[in-house]
Amino acid sequence: MTVSVGGPCPCGRLDARQRPLAFARCCGRFLADFAHTPAPDAEALMRSRYCAFVLEDADYLLATWHPSRRPPELGFEPGIKWLGLDVREHRPLDATHAEVEFIARSRIAGRAQRLHERSRFVCEDGRWYYLEGDLK
């Protein structure tokens, strides 16, 4: 899937006026410049990882996965169409740990699916990483 830089961000984040944020102003900046623009918190990282799944950006997903839990490689479901993201809760646990509960909707071969997960994140050296998640 392609995403327009000026178009709405796939993560669905809204601005103060409840309008969709442009991809370039939202998650696009993290995906475009991982080395110099880390996500500021666990929710922003989770949203940017959703966008990386939409764009099938394995490099970003692997780079934002904590090294202790990172798989050696990552594949994508052929024919998947991501339909939207609903962040239910962003819960900071302390300065370096947080949880994010979300539902990601998709369609595969015409069949709707939901991924409901509570994900755990850790911040090391000013950069947030995905650790693991529990499916609900």
PDB file of C-alpha atoms in Angstrom:
ATOM      1  CA  MET A   1       0.000   0.000   0.000  1.00  0.00           C
ATOM      2  CA  THR A   2       1.166   3.521  -0.664  1.00  0.00           C
ATOM      3  CA  VAL A   3       0.564   6.425   1.654  1.00  0.00           C
ATOM      4  CA  SER A   4       0.664  10.034   0.507  1.00  0.00           C
ATOM      5  CA  VAL A   5       2.999  12.243   2.553  1.00  0.00           C
ATOM      6  CA  GLY A   6       0.345  14.978   2.655  1.00  0.00           C
ATOM      7  CA  GLY A   7      -2.541  12.562   3.091  1.00  0.00           C
ATOM      8  CA  PRO A   8      -3.973  11.377   6.397  1.00  0.00           C
ATOM      9  CA  CYS A   9      -1.777   9.202   8.575  1.00  0.00           C
ATOM     10  CA  PRO A  10      -2.907   5.554   8.583  1.00  0.00           C
ATOM     11  CA  CYS A  11      -2.719   5.549  12.404  1.00  0.00           C
ATOM     12  CA  GLY A  12      -5.779   7.807  12.553  1.00  0.00           C
ATOM     13  CA  ARG A  13      -4.347  10.421  14.946  1.00  0.00           C
ATOM     14  CA  LEU A  14      -6.352  13.666  14.970  1.00  0.00           C
ATOM     15  CA  ASP A  15      -5.245  17.249  15.584  1.00  0.00           C
ATOM     16  CA  ALA A  16      -6.794  19.603  18.162  1.00  0.00           C
ATOM     17  CA  ARG A  17      -9.645  20.379  15.734  1.00  0.00           C
ATOM     18  CA  GLN A  18     -10.372  16.652  15.310  1.00  0.00           C
ATOM     19  CA  ARG A  19      -8.978  16.581  11.747  1.00  0.00           C
ATOM     20  CA  PRO A  20      -6.679  13.764  10.603  1.00  0.00           C
ATOM     21  CA  LEU A  21      -2.987  14.581  10.896  1.00  0.00           C
ATOM     22  CA  ALA A  22      -0.977  14.339   7.690  1.00  0.00           C
ATOM     23  CA  PHE A  23       1.320  11.321   7.486  1.00  0.00           C
ATOM     24  CA  ALA A  24       4.399  13.595   7.193  1.00  0.00           C
ATOM     25  CA  ARG A  25       3.480  15.437  10.428  1.00  0.00           C
ATOM     26  CA  CYS A  26       2.500  12.276  12.279  1.00  0.00           C
ATOM     27  CA  CYS A  27       4.146   8.859  11.916  1.00  0.00           C
ATOM     28  CA  GLY A  28       5.879   9.559   8.601  1.00  0.00           C
ATOM     29  CA  ARG A  29       8.622  11.586  10.277  1.00  0.00           C
ATOM     30  CA  PHE A  30       9.581   8.640  12.488  1.00  0.00           C
ATOM     31  CA  LEU A  31       9.634   6.153   9.614  1.00  0.00           C
ATOM     32  CA  ALA A  32      11.542   8.538   7.327  1.00  0.00           C
ATOM     33  CA  ASP A  33      14.289   9.396   9.835  1.00  0.00           C
ATOM     34  CA  PHE A  34      14.546   6.619  12.421  1.00  0.00           C
ATOM     35  CA  ALA A  35      18.134   7.514  13.342  1.00  0.00           C
ATOM     36  CA  HIS A  36      17.402  11.131  14.273  1.00  0.00           C
ATOM     37  CA  THR A  37      13.675  11.255  15.002  1.00  0.00           C
ATOM     38  CA  PRO A  38      12.645   8.692  17.613  1.00  0.00           C
ATOM     39  CA  ALA A  39       9.025   8.393  18.664  1.00  0.00           C
ATOM     40  CA  PRO A  40       8.556  10.528  21.812  1.00  0.00           C
ATOM     41  CA  ASP A  41       6.480   7.992  23.746  1.00  0.00           C
ATOM     42  CA  ALA A  42       5.138   4.448  23.616  1.00  0.00           C
ATOM     43  CA  GLU A  43       1.857   5.444  21.983  1.00  0.00           C
ATOM     44  CA  ALA A  44       3.632   7.302  19.165  1.00  0.00           C
ATOM     45  CA  LEU A  45       5.901   4.296  18.643  1.00  0.00           C
ATOM     46  CA  MET A  46       2.938   1.914  18.546  1.00  0.00           C
ATOM     47  CA  ARG A  47       1.144   4.150  16.035  1.00  0.00           C
ATOM     48  CA  SER A  48       4.261   4.385  13.860  1.00  0.00           C
ATOM     49  CA  ARG A  49       4.669   0.600  14.000  1.00  0.00           C
ATOM     50  CA  TYR A  50       1.073   0.219  12.790  1.00  0.00           C
ATOM     51  CA  CYS A  51       1.962   2.491   9.852  1.00  0.00           C
ATOM     52  CA  ALA A  52       5.057   0.374   9.210  1.00  0.00           C
ATOM     53  CA  PHE A  53       2.821  -2.702   8.986  1.00  0.00           C
ATOM     54  CA  VAL A  54       0.532  -0.841   6.557  1.00  0.00           C
ATOM     55  CA  LEU A  55       3.582   0.068   4.428  1.00  0.00           C
ATOM     56  CA  GLU A  56       5.300  -3.301   4.977  1.00  0.00           C
ATOM     57  CA  ASP A  57       8.403  -1.525   6.299  1.00  0.00           C
ATOM     58  CA  ALA A  58      10.204  -4.463   7.925  1.00  0.00           C
ATOM     59  CA  ASP A  59      13.360  -2.429   8.577  1.00  0.00           C
ATOM     60  CA  TYR A  60      11.498   0.040  10.790  1.00  0.00           C
ATOM     61  CA  LEU A  61       9.605  -2.698  12.603  1.00  0.00           C
ATOM     62  CA  LEU A  62      12.774  -4.644  13.360  1.00  0.00           C
ATOM     63  CA  ALA A  63      14.668  -1.486  14.397  1.00  0.00           C
ATOM     64  CA  THR A  64      11.926  -0.552  16.885  1.00  0.00           C
ATOM     65  CA  TRP A  65      11.678  -4.063  18.357  1.00  0.00           C
ATOM     66  CA  HIS A  66      13.754  -4.429  21.515  1.00  0.00           C
ATOM     67  CA  PRO A  67      16.916  -6.446  20.707  1.00  0.00           C
ATOM     68  CA  SER A  68      16.136  -8.948  23.478  1.00  0.00           C
ATOM     69  CA  ARG A  69      12.856  -9.932  21.768  1.00  0.00           C
ATOM     70  CA  ARG A  70      13.475  -9.055  18.112  1.00  0.00           C
ATOM     71  CA  PRO A  71      12.832 -11.860  15.614  1.00  0.00           C
ATOM     72  CA  PRO A  72      15.587 -12.538  13.070  1.00  0.00           C
ATOM     73  CA  GLU A  73      13.283 -11.582  10.193  1.00  0.00           C
ATOM     74  CA  LEU A  74       9.749 -10.446   9.571  1.00  0.00           C
ATOM     75  CA  GLY A  75       7.204 -11.463   6.949  1.00  0.00           C
ATOM     76  CA  PHE A  76       3.884  -9.932   5.983  1.00  0.00           C
ATOM     77  CA  GLU A  77       0.532 -11.573   5.356  1.00  0.00           C
ATOM     78  CA  PRO A  78       0.000 -11.574   1.562  1.00  0.00           C
ATOM     79  CA  GLY A  79      -3.064  -9.595   0.498  1.00  0.00           C
ATOM     80  CA  ILE A  80      -3.736  -7.994   3.885  1.00  0.00           C
ATOM     81  CA  LYS A  81      -5.478  -4.627   3.827  1.00  0.00           C
ATOM     82  CA  TRP A  82      -5.198  -2.595   7.009  1.00  0.00           C
ATOM     83  CA  LEU A  83      -8.448  -0.751   7.760  1.00  0.00           C
ATOM     84  CA  GLY A  84      -7.779   1.276  10.887  1.00  0.00           C
ATOM     85  CA  LEU A  85      -6.360   1.610  14.353  1.00  0.00           C
ATOM     86  CA  ASP A  86      -8.123   2.347  17.626  1.00  0.00           C
ATOM     87  CA  VAL A  87      -5.873   3.159  20.583  1.00  0.00           C
ATOM     88  CA  ARG A  88      -7.824   2.223  23.695  1.00  0.00           C
ATOM     89  CA  GLU A  89      -5.283   3.188  26.358  1.00  0.00           C
ATOM     90  CA  HIS A  90      -1.739   4.511  26.739  1.00  0.00           C
ATOM     91  CA  ARG A  91      -0.561   3.820  30.252  1.00  0.00           C
ATOM     92  CA  PRO A  92       2.897   4.989  31.376  1.00  0.00           C
ATOM     93  CA  LEU A  93       4.084   2.654  34.160  1.00  0.00           C
ATOM     94  CA  ASP A  94       7.174   4.694  35.049  1.00  0.00           C
ATOM     95  CA  ALA A  95       9.683   6.882  33.183  1.00  0.00           C
ATOM     96  CA  THR A  96      10.937   3.995  31.013  1.00  0.00           C
ATOM     97  CA  HIS A  97       8.047   1.520  30.788  1.00  0.00           C
ATOM     98  CA  ALA A  98       4.568   1.836  29.287  1.00  0.00           C
ATOM     99  CA  GLU A  99       1.667  -0.197  27.944  1.00  0.00           C
ATOM    100  CA  VAL A 100      -0.589   0.552  24.999  1.00  0.00           C
ATOM    101  CA  GLU A 101      -3.855  -1.255  24.353  1.00  0.00           C
ATOM    102  CA  PHE A 102      -5.107  -1.097  20.790  1.00  0.00           C
ATOM    103  CA  ILE A 103      -7.312  -2.712  18.183  1.00  0.00           C
ATOM    104  CA  ALA A 104      -6.054  -2.918  14.605  1.00  0.00           C
ATOM    105  CA  ARG A 105      -8.604  -3.869  11.963  1.00  0.00           C
ATOM    106  CA  SER A 106      -7.711  -5.595   8.712  1.00  0.00           C
ATOM    107  CA  ARG A 107      -9.175  -7.608   5.862  1.00  0.00           C
ATOM    108  CA  ILE A 108      -7.660 -10.699   4.271  1.00  0.00           C
ATOM    109  CA  ALA A 109      -9.324 -12.282   1.246  1.00  0.00           C
ATOM    110  CA  GLY A 110     -12.516 -10.357   1.975  1.00  0.00           C
ATOM    111  CA  ARG A 111     -12.644 -11.509   5.594  1.00  0.00           C
ATOM    112  CA  ALA A 112     -12.528  -8.903   8.390  1.00  0.00           C
ATOM    113  CA  GLN A 113     -10.140  -9.432  11.297  1.00  0.00           C
ATOM    114  CA  ARG A 114      -9.300  -7.632  14.537  1.00  0.00           C
ATOM    115  CA  LEU A 115      -6.031  -7.670  16.420  1.00  0.00           C
ATOM    116  CA  HIS A 116      -6.668  -6.617  20.035  1.00  0.00           C
ATOM    117  CA  GLU A 117      -3.426  -6.376  21.989  1.00  0.00           C
ATOM    118  CA  ARG A 118      -1.944  -4.863  25.116  1.00  0.00           C
ATOM    119  CA  SER A 119       1.658  -4.105  24.154  1.00  0.00           C
ATOM    120  CA  ARG A 120       4.577  -3.413  26.462  1.00  0.00           C
ATOM    121  CA  PHE A 121       7.307  -0.895  25.657  1.00  0.00           C
ATOM    122  CA  VAL A 122      10.603   0.151  27.199  1.00  0.00           C
ATOM    123  CA  CYS A 123      12.627   3.331  26.746  1.00  0.00           C
ATOM    124  CA  GLU A 124      16.420   3.018  26.581  1.00  0.00           C
ATOM    125  CA  ASP A 125      18.798   5.902  25.860  1.00  0.00           C
ATOM    126  CA  GLY A 126      15.866   8.134  24.886  1.00  0.00           C
ATOM    127  CA  ARG A 127      14.377   5.662  22.390  1.00  0.00           C
ATOM    128  CA  TRP A 128      11.215   3.606  22.860  1.00  0.00           C
ATOM    129  CA  TYR A 129      11.146  -0.065  21.822  1.00  0.00           C
ATOM    130  CA  TYR A 130       8.374  -2.634  21.502  1.00  0.00           C
ATOM    131  CA  LEU A 131       8.926  -5.556  23.894  1.00  0.00           C
ATOM    132  CA  GLU A 132       5.939  -7.872  23.556  1.00  0.00           C
ATOM    133  CA  GLY A 133       2.176  -7.978  23.708  1.00  0.00           C
ATOM    134  CA  ASP A 134      -0.712 -10.027  24.995  1.00  0.00           C
ATOM    135  CA  LEU A 135      -3.591 -10.718  22.651  1.00  0.00           C
ATOM    136  CA  LYS A 136      -7.046 -10.110  24.060  1.00  0.00           C
TER     137      LYS A 136
END
